[in-house]
Every structure is written in C-alpha cells, then in structure tokens.
Amino acid sequence: MDSPIPSHPDLDAADDGPRQPGAPGRRSVIQALAAATLTLAVPIGAGSLPEAAAAATPGPPEARRDSHTVATGTDEERLVLEVTTANKVVVRLPRVEVGQGITTAVAMMIAEELDARLVDVQIPLADARAKGNQFTGGSSSVSSLYDPARALAATARARLVTAAAKRWNLPARTLRTRDTKVVGPDGRTATFGSLSADAARISRPAVSSRPKPASRHRVIGKPTTRVDARDIVTGKAKYTGDLTVAGAKPTVVARPPTLMGKVVSVDDRAARALPGVRAVVRVPGGVAVVADTFHHAFKAKEALRITWAPGPLAALSDAAIRSRLRAAVPRLGTPPSGSTQVAGEFEFAFVSHAPMEVLTAVADVRAGSAEVWFSSQTPQSARDSIAEAVGLPGSKVRVHVVRGGGSFGRRLDSDAAIEAALISKAARRPVKLMWSRADDMRHGRMRPASHHRIRASVQRGRVVAFEHAVASVNESDGAAREQSLSAQGGVSAAAVAAAGPLPSGSGLYNFGRVSGNSGGVRLAMPLGAWRSVGSGTIRTAEEIIIDEVARSLGEDPVAFRRVTLRSTAVRAVLDKVATAGRWSRTLPAGHAQGVAVHEEYGSCVACLVEIDATDRKKPRVLKVVMAADVGTAVNPRGLQAQLMGTAIDGISTVLRAGLHIDRGAVRESSYADFRYARQQHAPTHFEAHIMPSRKSPGGAGELGVPAAAGAVANAYARATGTRPRRFPIDF
C-alpha cells in the first residue's frame, strides 16, 4: 500500500560527517557529487515539532554552504539526512552503536517517514562535534531521536514528492511514495536518488511534511531484524581493532599488580632487543610497548623488568571495605509509634562491565593535532580530555566514533583513548592500543560496592513508612588523575554515588512516608556507571523487602504489590507476567517463583522468574517472563533482546558474578573467574511481552535490570527458605 503525503516548515542544515581512515571528508564527497545530493538537518531535542521547525527556518541564500545543500543550520547538534545518486538514504547518527540496536531503530524511523526500503537506509556514526548533544546513555537515545528523526525524514519526503511533481507536471497530491521511489498516478516511478538534485532546490514543499500518525505506521512497531546483523555475524562490521590507520602499530601496557600502583624503575633492555619492538615508553598507568604485531608486543611486555610501588589500597581487602561501608550507612530515623518493622541490610559487590570487545583505541598525535578512533558514549567530552592530556586545544583533536562490541556503561569513560593518545605522543608515532581482558577487569572501571539498610514500618496491615539508607564506594579525589583518566571523559564515580537512593520515593508504592539518605566511603579506585547505575542495587534491595513485607502480612507477593502499586501501567505489566508465567503454580521441592517490578525512564517493567535451588550452591534459573511498557516500541524485537540481556545481568549479579579486592588488587582477570552467566546458566525458557501503546517512546536499555535481579533474589529466597543479604549469593 502506498502512503499519501503527510507539513512541516523547511528545515536547514549542513554538517561535516565522519571520515574513515584514509577516506575523504564529507565536503569533498559533496563537491564530487555536485548537485546530486539532497541534504537536510533537524535539531535534536528542540522541543515540539513546530518549535523544532522554527528553530531551523532557512537563512538567507548567502548563508547556505552549497547550492545543493537544502538547509543550513547553526546548531551542530543535528541529524543530517542525505539522499545520494545511488538511491541511498544516509543519516549521520550523533550516538554510538554498542550493540543496543540504535542504528536499527533510527533506520526504522527514517524508513517509516520516507517510505524507503530499510535496506536503502544507512546510519553511519558521526564524529565528535564542536557542540550539541552526542551522549549515549541513560536509556535516552530512542526517546530523544524519535521526533527529530521522523520530522527530518518527513520533510525530505515532501521535497522529493514536490520535485517529482514539477518534473512530471502533475499535482503533487496525486503522487505516492514507496520502496525509496516516488510513484505517479499512471505508474511511472522515479528513485529518490534521481530526484535529489531537484529536491535540493525546493524551498517550500507542495505537500504536507508532517510526520505520519501512529495509526499509519508500517515499519515502526514491526519486529525487525537488526540492519547490521549480517555484517556482525559475517565479520564485515568494523570495530576499532579492525581499523587500518597508516603507521599505527599494535600496543599493550604492562600494569601494576595493585590498583593505582606506580612504576619505581624499569629495565627495558631485554624487551627492546626483541624482534618487532618499535618503542617502549612510560605512561601514568604503566609501561607501554609498541611493536609490529600484538604477539611481539605481548612478548616484549613479558620481558620488561619493572619495580612497582604498591597502590594506596595495598592493605585493604573485601572484609575491610564491607566494614567501612556498613559504618558509613546513615542511621535510620525513629519508626512511627505502634508500628512493627520489617528490615534488612544488603551488600552488593563490585562488578566489572566486561564488554565482549575489549577496550581498543587508535591514536595519531602530532605536534599540532591529534586524531583518535574508538567507541565512545561521550565523544565530545572525550575529545576535551584527550586534548588536555596531550596539551592541545580541543579544536585540534578529532575523534572518530566507532561501533563498540558491548558497553553496559564502560564506554562512557575514555581511559583507553586517553592512554593511547599519551603513548602516541611519547612514541612519536600512531598506535593501536589494546587493553587485555585482565587489564580491564583489574584496572578498569567497575560498579561501586554498596551497603543498604532498609526498614518498612507496618501498621494495621499496611506500610506506613519506608526508609532506605545506602553507602557506596566513591572515587577519592584525584584517583582518576592518578591514571590520567579525566572524569571529563565520561560519568564520574561521584556522580554515580550521588544517584538518588530512592527510586521508590517517586511514588511507585503507596507506602506513606518514604525517606532515604546516603553516605559513602572514598577509595582510590576506578569506578564507573554500570548498567542501570544506582537502580540496579537500590531497587533490587527494595523489591526483596517488598516480598518480606508481604510474607510478614501473610499475603501473596503479587497480590500485595497489586493493591499497593500506584501506577496502573506497572500493575498491568505485573498482571501480564503473573498470567503468562502462571504465578503460584505448583512446583517441585527446591523450586520456586519470584517476582519484581521497576519504573524508570518513563517506562515500567515486571519480571517473573522460576528457579531450581535444590542444590543451593548451584542454583539455576529455568524460566524468565518479562513484560514492559515503554510507550511506542520502535522495534519490539530489539526491545525483547534488551530485556533478555537484563535478565542475564540479573542472574549474574545476584547468583554468580562479582569482583574481589585482595590487598589492593582485583582478584578476577577473565571470564573464567569473573563468573558471568554463560549459556549453561541461561534460562531454558524466556519470553518478553511488549505492552501496546501509542505514547512517545520511553527508555528501555537499562529498565529491566532491577526487576530481573529482584525477581531472581526473591525466587531464590522462596526456594531455599532463606533471606539472601549478600550479592552475588556465592560471593
């Protein structure tokens, strides 16, 4: 079925997009294409669609960069859409793809409004820009791009139709669009690419450029395979380690045995004498070896003879850290008179992000400029941090954003890129730095350990007061500087620790007086935002207490939540998992179900888990049922994948995976001892239900972690008759 033409005032822009190593810049490409490319842009997050349009009203002709550039904008935070002569629609994305599927979601938005084939839509990643918002995080990408992307594509579509109408001397309202073409009433067709030069000269479309109503969506909301799926499984997708930058040599770093340890002395004579070694240089984090291959680099690293000074935590281990955290939790207030208390204290271990792709960065630092390639969720602040580290103005540093093989918050920080730039400057040559798995687990950033104290006061069958106090490990002042890892390169640990201690305080449950407080323990260690940040521990602990309150009242956990929840949307997802998961069905001895809910990012989710804990030391989650209401789900299949990932996160951090600190050193060094769930630990049955909605999209990427973790913990408690308090349980 063809789509009628949906009106939006003209939108203007120009932007310099990304340059692959050795490839020409966008201006030279545009000049080569001459008048054969249609380019549009729209500000991101500029408010409502009419406001966005007003913000980008075309300027005078002399302000336009090229005759084929339809619009010129002053705001560099823009989505830029080009229609090429090859009939491809190209949108440079000011976000990073780290496996969450944002390129697919944006491609679907563009294809929807243009009536283009999804295969004809390409979503390369934009370089770091001088200003604007390129932050990828906080489950905000889809919600922030939804209106701008659709407005951009709808405007392009109106101009293409107008160009075809003029060419054919037909009323524009009689034309339709489909399959990246304009179609006339007599069946004639013209590809978007063939119309792009004429469309570039259209200042006022003859048809509406307003985005479609949701009732006419045919792409948005349809379960869709990722646009990059084939490239990923065939190896065509390029990550930082796959890039070939002229002269960039493989590089590794010898690091101290303890956190924040220092080089006292180094004997590098044996290392330098080995074949293939190009340079050995000292950097704040250790000693770097630059060589012809990574094999040569690792061999030379092993040949270094380094004397290390221990880090500031050399006398500290887990037990002492837990003791300090417990002491730092603020005291709870006086409970209401006449109430009874249900209380608990909970400990959560440090957790590594452990993305599948290890940290890698390519850097070429010269006397007056620097160019860096890596996967970054914060490319603009990363550029500023790199510039500061190597002593250049930010305008002289170019950051190319590369897709990443996982992140979970790890690529909010730019440790590897800053270090690569420092090595390149010292070695006076381009380098390709790779952190090993052990490097990142033992010296990379981690979710802070925390201690929680929660008390629910119950009176006459209901909770009349709920109090939650928490203490987290905070990064000590200057800890990032100790490794030349600027907090500007991402989200600081202080910001993580300052995250609100009470998501429940927003009114998730009708609990009367809700209050909380937070404290902290400052330690010289690298910390970072881990998927779901504070909610992953805070809400998990709260959902455990909710179950225990229900038990103390002799009520069913689902029934208790139903009558206590404030939100009808949260109640609906809870009802969905209870029905789909057959809540309270009869199970064998040692088996049990658990449930939990969470609300954040303008979305909500519920999770039901079935666990086999007949062997308490080897519990196995057998079944996970999740339901989520995220408003409009652009790609339900992608959302289901996100929820599946959060289920694995919940299983891992509750049952198996954490980092130990032994005398100032992280004990774990690989997936072998950082025991994240593998396929044998994954549920044999998983299902995710997406609640229908026509609301604007909310956040989803981090949403499911607290519900999944809480449900796993509650299932384990019911199966074993215990009250788990330390996580992971086998820690």
PDB file of C-alpha atoms in Angstrom, residues 251-422:
ATOM      1  CA  THR A 251      50.479  -1.526  21.540  1.00  0.00           C
ATOM      2  CA  VAL A 252      49.987  -3.029  25.005  1.00  0.00           C
ATOM      3  CA  VAL A 253      50.735  -1.777  28.517  1.00  0.00           C
ATOM      4  CA  ALA A 254      52.353  -3.530  31.470  1.00  0.00           C
ATOM      5  CA  ARG A 255      50.260  -2.573  34.501  1.00  0.00           C
ATOM      6  CA  PRO A 256      50.907  -2.708  38.259  1.00  0.00           C
ATOM      7  CA  PRO A 257      49.813  -5.668  40.370  1.00  0.00           C
ATOM      8  CA  THR A 258      47.688  -3.391  42.596  1.00  0.00           C
ATOM      9  CA  LEU A 259      45.171  -0.668  41.845  1.00  0.00           C
ATOM     10  CA  MET A 260      46.865   2.696  41.271  1.00  0.00           C
ATOM     11  CA  GLY A 261      50.347   1.223  41.703  1.00  0.00           C
ATOM     12  CA  LYS A 262      53.310   3.207  40.373  1.00  0.00           C
ATOM     13  CA  VAL A 263      56.424   2.434  38.360  1.00  0.00           C
ATOM     14  CA  VAL A 264      59.544   2.840  40.512  1.00  0.00           C
ATOM     15  CA  SER A 265      62.032   1.659  37.923  1.00  0.00           C
ATOM     16  CA  VAL A 266      62.048  -0.261  34.666  1.00  0.00           C
ATOM     17  CA  ASP A 267      64.715  -2.261  32.859  1.00  0.00           C
ATOM     18  CA  ASP A 268      63.555  -2.480  29.246  1.00  0.00           C
ATOM     19  CA  ARG A 269      66.813  -3.647  27.620  1.00  0.00           C
ATOM     20  CA  ALA A 270      65.634  -7.212  27.026  1.00  0.00           C
ATOM     21  CA  ALA A 271      62.300  -6.023  25.695  1.00  0.00           C
ATOM     22  CA  ARG A 272      63.855  -3.551  23.270  1.00  0.00           C
ATOM     23  CA  ALA A 273      66.184  -6.238  21.949  1.00  0.00           C
ATOM     24  CA  LEU A 274      63.314  -8.490  20.879  1.00  0.00           C
ATOM     25  CA  PRO A 275      62.292  -8.572  17.197  1.00  0.00           C
ATOM     26  CA  GLY A 276      59.446  -6.325  16.102  1.00  0.00           C
ATOM     27  CA  VAL A 277      59.658  -3.889  19.028  1.00  0.00           C
ATOM     28  CA  ARG A 278      59.345  -0.251  17.939  1.00  0.00           C
ATOM     29  CA  ALA A 279      59.179   1.664  21.225  1.00  0.00           C
ATOM     30  CA  VAL A 280      58.936   1.294  24.990  1.00  0.00           C
ATOM     31  CA  VAL A 281      57.524   4.326  26.824  1.00  0.00           C
ATOM     32  CA  ARG A 282      56.359   5.075  30.343  1.00  0.00           C
ATOM     33  CA  VAL A 283      52.831   6.380  30.851  1.00  0.00           C
ATOM     34  CA  PRO A 284      50.940   7.100  34.087  1.00  0.00           C
ATOM     35  CA  GLY A 285      49.246   3.695  34.004  1.00  0.00           C
ATOM     36  CA  GLY A 286      52.415   1.646  33.472  1.00  0.00           C
ATOM     37  CA  VAL A 287      54.891   0.877  30.697  1.00  0.00           C
ATOM     38  CA  ALA A 288      53.752   0.683  27.070  1.00  0.00           C
ATOM     39  CA  VAL A 289      55.276  -1.469  24.341  1.00  0.00           C
ATOM     40  CA  VAL A 290      54.770  -0.581  20.663  1.00  0.00           C
ATOM     41  CA  ALA A 291      55.558  -3.379  18.212  1.00  0.00           C
ATOM     42  CA  ASP A 292      54.872  -4.724  14.747  1.00  0.00           C
ATOM     43  CA  THR A 293      52.249  -7.221  15.963  1.00  0.00           C
ATOM     44  CA  PHE A 294      50.366  -7.844  19.172  1.00  0.00           C
ATOM     45  CA  HIS A 295      52.302 -11.090  19.544  1.00  0.00           C
ATOM     46  CA  HIS A 296      55.561  -9.150  19.542  1.00  0.00           C
ATOM     47  CA  ALA A 297      54.099  -6.558  21.904  1.00  0.00           C
ATOM     48  CA  PHE A 298      52.932  -9.113  24.473  1.00  0.00           C
ATOM     49  CA  LYS A 299      56.267 -10.959  24.327  1.00  0.00           C
ATOM     50  CA  ALA A 300      58.131  -7.723  24.929  1.00  0.00           C
ATOM     51  CA  LYS A 301      55.797  -6.790  27.772  1.00  0.00           C
ATOM     52  CA  GLU A 302      56.670 -10.070  29.490  1.00  0.00           C
ATOM     53  CA  ALA A 303      60.374  -9.265  29.097  1.00  0.00           C
ATOM     54  CA  LEU A 304      60.114  -5.956  30.966  1.00  0.00           C
ATOM     55  CA  ARG A 305      61.641  -5.898  34.440  1.00  0.00           C
ATOM     56  CA  ILE A 306      59.607  -3.415  36.463  1.00  0.00           C
ATOM     57  CA  THR A 307      59.776  -2.479  40.117  1.00  0.00           C
ATOM     58  CA  TRP A 308      56.364  -1.330  41.334  1.00  0.00           C
ATOM     59  CA  ALA A 309      55.318   0.806  44.269  1.00  0.00           C
ATOM     60  CA  PRO A 310      52.090  -0.574  45.761  1.00  0.00           C
ATOM     61  CA  GLY A 311      48.857   1.343  45.278  1.00  0.00           C
ATOM     62  CA  PRO A 312      47.098   3.187  48.104  1.00  0.00           C
ATOM     63  CA  LEU A 313      44.764   0.247  48.813  1.00  0.00           C
ATOM     64  CA  ALA A 314      47.526  -2.341  49.260  1.00  0.00           C
ATOM     65  CA  ALA A 315      46.497  -3.001  52.861  1.00  0.00           C
ATOM     66  CA  LEU A 316      42.772  -3.252  52.083  1.00  0.00           C
ATOM     67  CA  SER A 317      40.631  -6.266  51.180  1.00  0.00           C
ATOM     68  CA  ASP A 318      36.922  -7.067  50.863  1.00  0.00           C
ATOM     69  CA  ALA A 319      36.195  -7.586  54.557  1.00  0.00           C
ATOM     70  CA  ALA A 320      37.593  -4.175  55.494  1.00  0.00           C
ATOM     71  CA  ILE A 321      35.761  -2.447  52.646  1.00  0.00           C
ATOM     72  CA  ARG A 322      32.476  -4.062  53.695  1.00  0.00           C
ATOM     73  CA  SER A 323      33.073  -2.987  57.281  1.00  0.00           C
ATOM     74  CA  ARG A 324      33.702   0.618  56.231  1.00  0.00           C
ATOM     75  CA  LEU A 325      30.594   0.661  54.061  1.00  0.00           C
ATOM     76  CA  ARG A 326      28.444  -0.707  56.862  1.00  0.00           C
ATOM     77  CA  ALA A 327      29.717   2.013  59.194  1.00  0.00           C
ATOM     78  CA  ALA A 328      29.083   4.711  56.567  1.00  0.00           C
ATOM     79  CA  VAL A 329      25.375   3.941  56.123  1.00  0.00           C
ATOM     80  CA  PRO A 330      23.397   6.781  57.734  1.00  0.00           C
ATOM     81  CA  ARG A 331      21.300   5.860  60.750  1.00  0.00           C
ATOM     82  CA  LEU A 332      17.611   5.317  60.172  1.00  0.00           C
ATOM     83  CA  GLY A 333      15.138   7.598  61.867  1.00  0.00           C
ATOM     84  CA  THR A 334      12.601   6.733  64.535  1.00  0.00           C
ATOM     85  CA  PRO A 335       9.810   4.494  63.209  1.00  0.00           C
ATOM     86  CA  PRO A 336       6.162   5.504  63.663  1.00  0.00           C
ATOM     87  CA  SER A 337       4.800   4.754  67.121  1.00  0.00           C
ATOM     88  CA  GLY A 338       2.932   1.483  67.344  1.00  0.00           C
ATOM     89  CA  SER A 339       4.322   0.059  64.090  1.00  0.00           C
ATOM     90  CA  THR A 340       6.183  -3.182  63.573  1.00  0.00           C
ATOM     91  CA  GLN A 341       9.291  -3.328  61.417  1.00  0.00           C
ATOM     92  CA  VAL A 342      10.437  -5.456  58.503  1.00  0.00           C
ATOM     93  CA  ALA A 343      14.087  -4.657  57.963  1.00  0.00           C
ATOM     94  CA  GLY A 344      17.152  -5.870  56.125  1.00  0.00           C
ATOM     95  CA  GLU A 345      20.748  -4.985  55.313  1.00  0.00           C
ATOM     96  CA  PHE A 346      22.159  -5.807  51.896  1.00  0.00           C
ATOM     97  CA  GLU A 347      25.660  -5.934  50.429  1.00  0.00           C
ATOM     98  CA  PHE A 348      26.484  -5.692  46.728  1.00  0.00           C
ATOM     99  CA  ALA A 349      29.969  -6.459  45.415  1.00  0.00           C
ATOM    100  CA  PHE A 350      31.992  -4.553  42.855  1.00  0.00           C
ATOM    101  CA  VAL A 351      31.063  -5.644  39.309  1.00  0.00           C
ATOM    102  CA  SER A 352      33.044  -5.354  36.071  1.00  0.00           C
ATOM    103  CA  HIS A 353      31.339  -4.144  32.896  1.00  0.00           C
ATOM    104  CA  ALA A 354      33.219  -6.859  30.966  1.00  0.00           C
ATOM    105  CA  PRO A 355      32.011  -5.982  27.433  1.00  0.00           C
ATOM    106  CA  MET A 356      32.773  -8.709  24.916  1.00  0.00           C
ATOM    107  CA  GLU A 357      35.032  -6.402  22.881  1.00  0.00           C
ATOM    108  CA  VAL A 358      37.999  -5.328  24.982  1.00  0.00           C
ATOM    109  CA  LEU A 359      38.917  -1.640  25.100  1.00  0.00           C
ATOM    110  CA  THR A 360      40.805  -0.578  21.981  1.00  0.00           C
ATOM    111  CA  ALA A 361      41.820   2.827  20.637  1.00  0.00           C
ATOM    112  CA  VAL A 362      43.842   4.078  17.684  1.00  0.00           C
ATOM    113  CA  ALA A 363      45.645   7.393  18.183  1.00  0.00           C
ATOM    114  CA  ASP A 364      47.801   9.566  15.958  1.00  0.00           C
ATOM    115  CA  VAL A 365      49.151  12.522  17.935  1.00  0.00           C
ATOM    116  CA  ARG A 366      51.393  15.006  16.176  1.00  0.00           C
ATOM    117  CA  ALA A 367      52.925  18.360  17.066  1.00  0.00           C
ATOM    118  CA  GLY A 368      49.841  20.409  16.289  1.00  0.00           C
ATOM    119  CA  SER A 369      46.973  17.942  16.001  1.00  0.00           C
ATOM    120  CA  ALA A 370      45.585  14.596  17.110  1.00  0.00           C
ATOM    121  CA  GLU A 371      43.234  12.067  15.571  1.00  0.00           C
ATOM    122  CA  VAL A 372      41.710   9.231  17.614  1.00  0.00           C
ATOM    123  CA  TRP A 373      39.409   6.350  16.685  1.00  0.00           C
ATOM    124  CA  PHE A 374      37.473   4.458  19.377  1.00  0.00           C
ATOM    125  CA  SER A 375      33.993   3.572  20.611  1.00  0.00           C
ATOM    126  CA  SER A 376      32.718   6.342  22.869  1.00  0.00           C
ATOM    127  CA  GLN A 377      29.413   7.139  24.515  1.00  0.00           C
ATOM    128  CA  THR A 378      30.725  10.654  25.282  1.00  0.00           C
ATOM    129  CA  PRO A 379      32.843  11.670  22.268  1.00  0.00           C
ATOM    130  CA  GLN A 380      32.749  15.411  22.889  1.00  0.00           C
ATOM    131  CA  SER A 381      33.961  15.290  26.469  1.00  0.00           C
ATOM    132  CA  ALA A 382      36.401  12.551  25.455  1.00  0.00           C
ATOM    133  CA  ARG A 383      37.887  14.895  22.863  1.00  0.00           C
ATOM    134  CA  ASP A 384      38.348  17.582  25.505  1.00  0.00           C
ATOM    135  CA  SER A 385      40.004  15.103  27.878  1.00  0.00           C
ATOM    136  CA  ILE A 386      42.363  13.870  25.168  1.00  0.00           C
ATOM    137  CA  ALA A 387      43.223  17.455  24.232  1.00  0.00           C
ATOM    138  CA  GLU A 388      44.035  18.287  27.850  1.00  0.00           C
ATOM    139  CA  ALA A 389      46.129  15.134  28.283  1.00  0.00           C
ATOM    140  CA  VAL A 390      48.334  15.817  25.223  1.00  0.00           C
ATOM    141  CA  GLY A 391      48.442  19.595  25.568  1.00  0.00           C
ATOM    142  CA  LEU A 392      46.425  20.595  22.507  1.00  0.00           C
ATOM    143  CA  PRO A 393      43.366  22.816  22.085  1.00  0.00           C
ATOM    144  CA  GLY A 394      40.165  20.849  21.632  1.00  0.00           C
ATOM    145  CA  SER A 395      39.758  22.232  18.124  1.00  0.00           C
ATOM    146  CA  LYS A 396      42.924  20.380  17.093  1.00  0.00           C
ATOM    147  CA  VAL A 397      41.698  16.963  18.225  1.00  0.00           C
ATOM    148  CA  ARG A 398      39.428  14.907  16.001  1.00  0.00           C
ATOM    149  CA  VAL A 399      37.538  11.955  17.480  1.00  0.00           C
ATOM    150  CA  HIS A 400      36.066   9.330  15.166  1.00  0.00           C
ATOM    151  CA  VAL A 401      33.298   7.308  16.816  1.00  0.00           C
ATOM    152  CA  VAL A 402      33.463   3.574  16.061  1.00  0.00           C
ATOM    153  CA  ARG A 403      30.859   0.923  16.851  1.00  0.00           C
ATOM    154  CA  GLY A 404      31.524  -0.980  20.064  1.00  0.00           C
ATOM    155  CA  GLY A 405      31.120  -4.631  20.964  1.00  0.00           C
ATOM    156  CA  GLY A 406      29.169  -4.047  24.158  1.00  0.00           C
ATOM    157  CA  SER A 407      29.481  -1.399  26.824  1.00  0.00           C
ATOM    158  CA  PHE A 408      26.963  -1.516  29.721  1.00  0.00           C
ATOM    159  CA  GLY A 409      28.327   1.896  30.698  1.00  0.00           C
ATOM    160  CA  ARG A 410      32.028   1.108  30.239  1.00  0.00           C
ATOM    161  CA  ARG A 411      32.432   3.307  27.161  1.00  0.00           C
ATOM    162  CA  LEU A 412      31.113   6.341  28.988  1.00  0.00           C
ATOM    163  CA  ASP A 413      34.741   6.656  30.085  1.00  0.00           C
ATOM    164  CA  SER A 414      37.644   7.169  27.723  1.00  0.00           C
ATOM    165  CA  ASP A 415      40.522   5.522  29.577  1.00  0.00           C
ATOM    166  CA  ALA A 416      41.948   3.649  26.622  1.00  0.00           C
ATOM    167  CA  ALA A 417      41.696   6.590  24.217  1.00  0.00           C
ATOM    168  CA  ILE A 418      43.442   8.993  26.574  1.00  0.00           C
ATOM    169  CA  GLU A 419      46.164   6.451  27.231  1.00  0.00           C
ATOM    170  CA  ALA A 420      46.587   5.727  23.513  1.00  0.00           C
ATOM    171  CA  ALA A 421      46.995   9.441  22.838  1.00  0.00           C
ATOM    172  CA  LEU A 422      49.656   9.762  25.544  1.00  0.00           C
TER     173      LEU A 422
END
